[in-house]
PDB file of C-alpha atoms in Angstrom:
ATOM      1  CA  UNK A  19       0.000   0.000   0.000  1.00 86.00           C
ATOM      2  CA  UNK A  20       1.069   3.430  -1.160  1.00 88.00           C
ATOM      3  CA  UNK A  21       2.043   5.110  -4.082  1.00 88.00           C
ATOM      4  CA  UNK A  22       0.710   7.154  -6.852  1.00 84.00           C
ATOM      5  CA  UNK A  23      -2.380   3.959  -6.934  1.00 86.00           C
ATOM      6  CA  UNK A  24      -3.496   3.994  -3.835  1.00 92.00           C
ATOM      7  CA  UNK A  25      -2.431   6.179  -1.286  1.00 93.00           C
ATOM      8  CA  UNK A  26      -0.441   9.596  -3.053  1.00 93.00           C
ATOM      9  CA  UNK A  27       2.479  11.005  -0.995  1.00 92.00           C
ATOM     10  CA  UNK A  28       4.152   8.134   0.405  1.00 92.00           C
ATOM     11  CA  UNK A  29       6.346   4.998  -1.338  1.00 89.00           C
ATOM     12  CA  UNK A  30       5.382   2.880  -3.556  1.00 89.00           C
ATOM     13  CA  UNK A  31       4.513  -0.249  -1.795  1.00 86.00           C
ATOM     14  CA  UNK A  32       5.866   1.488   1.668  1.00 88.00           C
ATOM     15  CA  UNK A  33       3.492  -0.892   3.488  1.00 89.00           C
ATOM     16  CA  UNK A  34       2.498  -4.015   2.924  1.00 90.00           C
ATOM     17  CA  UNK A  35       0.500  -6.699   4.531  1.00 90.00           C
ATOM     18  CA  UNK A  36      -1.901  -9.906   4.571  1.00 89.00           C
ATOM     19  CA  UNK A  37      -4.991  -7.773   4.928  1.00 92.00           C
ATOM     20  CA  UNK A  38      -5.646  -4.500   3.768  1.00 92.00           C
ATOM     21  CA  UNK A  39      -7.817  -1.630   3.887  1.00 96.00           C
ATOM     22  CA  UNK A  40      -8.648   1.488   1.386  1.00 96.00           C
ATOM     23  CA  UNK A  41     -10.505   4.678   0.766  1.00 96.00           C
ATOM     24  CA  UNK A  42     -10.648   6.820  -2.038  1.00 96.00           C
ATOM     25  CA  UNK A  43     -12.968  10.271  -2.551  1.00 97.00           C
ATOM     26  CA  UNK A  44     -12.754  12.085  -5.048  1.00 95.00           C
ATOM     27  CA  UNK A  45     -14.971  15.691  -5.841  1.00 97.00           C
ATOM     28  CA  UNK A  46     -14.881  17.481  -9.003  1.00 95.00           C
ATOM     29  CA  UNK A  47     -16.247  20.791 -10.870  1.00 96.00           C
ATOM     30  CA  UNK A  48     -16.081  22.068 -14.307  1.00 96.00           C
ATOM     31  CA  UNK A  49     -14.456  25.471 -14.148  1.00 96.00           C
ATOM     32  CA  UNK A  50     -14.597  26.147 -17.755  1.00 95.00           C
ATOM     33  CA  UNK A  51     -16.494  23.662 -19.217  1.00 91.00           C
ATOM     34  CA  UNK A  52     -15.569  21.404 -21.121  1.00 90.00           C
ATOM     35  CA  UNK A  53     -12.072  22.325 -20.699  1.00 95.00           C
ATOM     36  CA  UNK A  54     -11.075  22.337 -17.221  1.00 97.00           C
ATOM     37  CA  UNK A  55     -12.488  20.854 -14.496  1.00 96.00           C
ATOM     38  CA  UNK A  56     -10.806  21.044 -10.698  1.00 97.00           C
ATOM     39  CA  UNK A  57     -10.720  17.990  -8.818  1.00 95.00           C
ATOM     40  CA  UNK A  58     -10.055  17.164  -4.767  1.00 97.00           C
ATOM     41  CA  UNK A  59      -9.051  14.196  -3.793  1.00 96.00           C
ATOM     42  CA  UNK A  60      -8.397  12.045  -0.471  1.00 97.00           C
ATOM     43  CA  UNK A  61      -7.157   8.704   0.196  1.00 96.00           C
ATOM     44  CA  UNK A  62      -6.942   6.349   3.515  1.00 96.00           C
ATOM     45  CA  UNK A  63      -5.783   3.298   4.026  1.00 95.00           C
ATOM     46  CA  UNK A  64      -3.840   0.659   6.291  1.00 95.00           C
ATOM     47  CA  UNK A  65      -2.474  -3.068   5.448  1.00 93.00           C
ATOM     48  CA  UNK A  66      -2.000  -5.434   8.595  1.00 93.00           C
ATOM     49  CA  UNK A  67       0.009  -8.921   9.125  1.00 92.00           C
ATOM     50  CA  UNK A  68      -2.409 -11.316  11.024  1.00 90.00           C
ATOM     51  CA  UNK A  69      -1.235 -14.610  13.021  1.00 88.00           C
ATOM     52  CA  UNK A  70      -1.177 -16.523   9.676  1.00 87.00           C
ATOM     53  CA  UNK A  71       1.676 -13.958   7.895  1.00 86.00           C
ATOM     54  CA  UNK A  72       3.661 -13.617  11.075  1.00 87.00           C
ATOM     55  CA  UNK A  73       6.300 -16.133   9.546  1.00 87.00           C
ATOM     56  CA  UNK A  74       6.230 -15.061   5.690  1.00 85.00           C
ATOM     57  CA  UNK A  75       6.331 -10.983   7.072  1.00 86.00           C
ATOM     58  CA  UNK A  76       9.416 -12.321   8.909  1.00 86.00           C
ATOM     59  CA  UNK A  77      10.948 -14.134   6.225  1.00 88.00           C
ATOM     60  CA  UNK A  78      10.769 -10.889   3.707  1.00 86.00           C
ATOM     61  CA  UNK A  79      11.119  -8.107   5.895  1.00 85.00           C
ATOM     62  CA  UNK A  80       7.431  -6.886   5.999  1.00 84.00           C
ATOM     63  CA  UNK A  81       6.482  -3.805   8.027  1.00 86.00           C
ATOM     64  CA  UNK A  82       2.293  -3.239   8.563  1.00 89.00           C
ATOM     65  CA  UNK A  83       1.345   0.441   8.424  1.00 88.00           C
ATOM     66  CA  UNK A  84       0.887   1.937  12.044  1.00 87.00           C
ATOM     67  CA  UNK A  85      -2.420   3.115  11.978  1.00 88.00           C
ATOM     68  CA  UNK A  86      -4.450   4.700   8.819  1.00 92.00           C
ATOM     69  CA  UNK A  87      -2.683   6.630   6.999  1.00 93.00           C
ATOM     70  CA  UNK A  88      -4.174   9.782   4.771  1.00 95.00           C
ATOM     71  CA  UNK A  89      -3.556  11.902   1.806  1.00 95.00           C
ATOM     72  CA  UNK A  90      -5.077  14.576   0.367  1.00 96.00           C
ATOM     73  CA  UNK A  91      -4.226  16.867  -2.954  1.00 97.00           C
ATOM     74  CA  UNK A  92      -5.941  18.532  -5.966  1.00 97.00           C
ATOM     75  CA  UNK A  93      -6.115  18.630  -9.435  1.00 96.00           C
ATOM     76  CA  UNK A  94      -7.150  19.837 -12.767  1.00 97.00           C
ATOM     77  CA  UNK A  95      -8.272  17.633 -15.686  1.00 94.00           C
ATOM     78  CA  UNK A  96      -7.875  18.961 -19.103  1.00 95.00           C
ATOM     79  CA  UNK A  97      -9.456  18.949 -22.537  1.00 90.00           C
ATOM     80  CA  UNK A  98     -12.570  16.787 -21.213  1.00 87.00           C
ATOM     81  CA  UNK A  99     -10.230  15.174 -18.272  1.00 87.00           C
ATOM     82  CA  UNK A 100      -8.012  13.678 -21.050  1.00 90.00           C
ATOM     83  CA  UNK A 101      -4.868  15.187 -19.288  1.00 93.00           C
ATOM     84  CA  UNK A 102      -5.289  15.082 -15.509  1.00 94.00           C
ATOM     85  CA  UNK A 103      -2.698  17.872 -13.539  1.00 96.00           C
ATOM     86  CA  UNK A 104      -2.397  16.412  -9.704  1.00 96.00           C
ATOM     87  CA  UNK A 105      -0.283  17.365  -6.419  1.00 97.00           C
ATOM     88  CA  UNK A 106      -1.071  15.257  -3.212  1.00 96.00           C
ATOM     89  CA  UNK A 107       0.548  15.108   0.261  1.00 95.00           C
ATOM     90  CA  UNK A 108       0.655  12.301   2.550  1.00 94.00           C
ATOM     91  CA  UNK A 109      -0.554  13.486   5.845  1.00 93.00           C
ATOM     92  CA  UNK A 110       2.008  11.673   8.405  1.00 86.00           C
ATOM     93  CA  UNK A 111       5.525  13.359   8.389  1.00 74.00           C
ATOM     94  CA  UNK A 112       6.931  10.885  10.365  1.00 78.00           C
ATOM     95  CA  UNK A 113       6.101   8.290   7.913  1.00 76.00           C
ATOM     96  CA  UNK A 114       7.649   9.355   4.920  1.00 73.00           C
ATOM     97  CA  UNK A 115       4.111  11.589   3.953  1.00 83.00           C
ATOM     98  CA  UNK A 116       5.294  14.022   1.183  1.00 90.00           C
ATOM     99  CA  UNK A 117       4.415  16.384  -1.828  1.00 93.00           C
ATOM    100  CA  UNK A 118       4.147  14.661  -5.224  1.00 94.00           C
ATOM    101  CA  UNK A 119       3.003  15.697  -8.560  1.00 95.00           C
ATOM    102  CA  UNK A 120       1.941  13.427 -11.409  1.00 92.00           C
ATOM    103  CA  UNK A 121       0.885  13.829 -14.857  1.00 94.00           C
ATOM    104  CA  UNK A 122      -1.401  11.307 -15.910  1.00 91.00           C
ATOM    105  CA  UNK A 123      -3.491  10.464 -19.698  1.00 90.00           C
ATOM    106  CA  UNK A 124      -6.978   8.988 -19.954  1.00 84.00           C
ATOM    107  CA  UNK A 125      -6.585   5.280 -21.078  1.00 80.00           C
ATOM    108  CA  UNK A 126      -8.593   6.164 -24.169  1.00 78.00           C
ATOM    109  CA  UNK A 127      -5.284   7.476 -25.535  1.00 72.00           C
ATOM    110  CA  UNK A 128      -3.753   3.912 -25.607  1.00 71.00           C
ATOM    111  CA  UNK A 129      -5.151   3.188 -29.014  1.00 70.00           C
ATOM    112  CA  UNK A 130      -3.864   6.516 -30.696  1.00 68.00           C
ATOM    113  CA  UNK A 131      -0.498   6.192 -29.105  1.00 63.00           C
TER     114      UNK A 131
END
């Protein structure tokens, strides 16, 4: 858990686990429509190692997240959300939370490309 996929501001895979959790919100407007539309954005989540991964975690050097851990960020989308613009922060500081910014294209490109 973490990364750009589920939880922005943090490593990818910083977390992992045998049982996870995850939330995802997302709000958006059209500011000029069709052409740009602002977006917020929050994410949750936590992983956990139960009796049953206690010896695999061991084995591989798997840390659990401690406690739920958030992000939050905005965005624009571009030219009908084709191009999506977003920044995020993970909320804990202690745990590697940090500003990130990622470019992203709406899968419908794939077949042009």
């Amino acid at each position: 858990l973490g990364g750009r996929g589920t939880v922005p501001g943090y490593a990818f895979r910083a977390w992992e686990g045998d049982q996870f959790a995850l939330w995802q919100a997302e709000i958006s407007r059209a500011i000029v429509s069709p052409w740009v539309r602002l977006r917020i954005q929050a994410a949750a989540g936590r992983t956990q190692i139960t009796r049953v991964g206690m010896a695999a975690a061991g084995r591989f050097g798997i840390t659990e997240t401690p406690g739920v851990r958030g992000s939050a960020g905005f965005g624009l989308g571009l030219f009908y959300d084709l191009v999506r613009l977003d920044l995020a922060c993970g909320l804990s500081q202690s745990d590697g939370g940090d500003w990130v910014f990622f470019l992203s294209l709406n899968p419908a490109f794939g077949g042009v490309l």
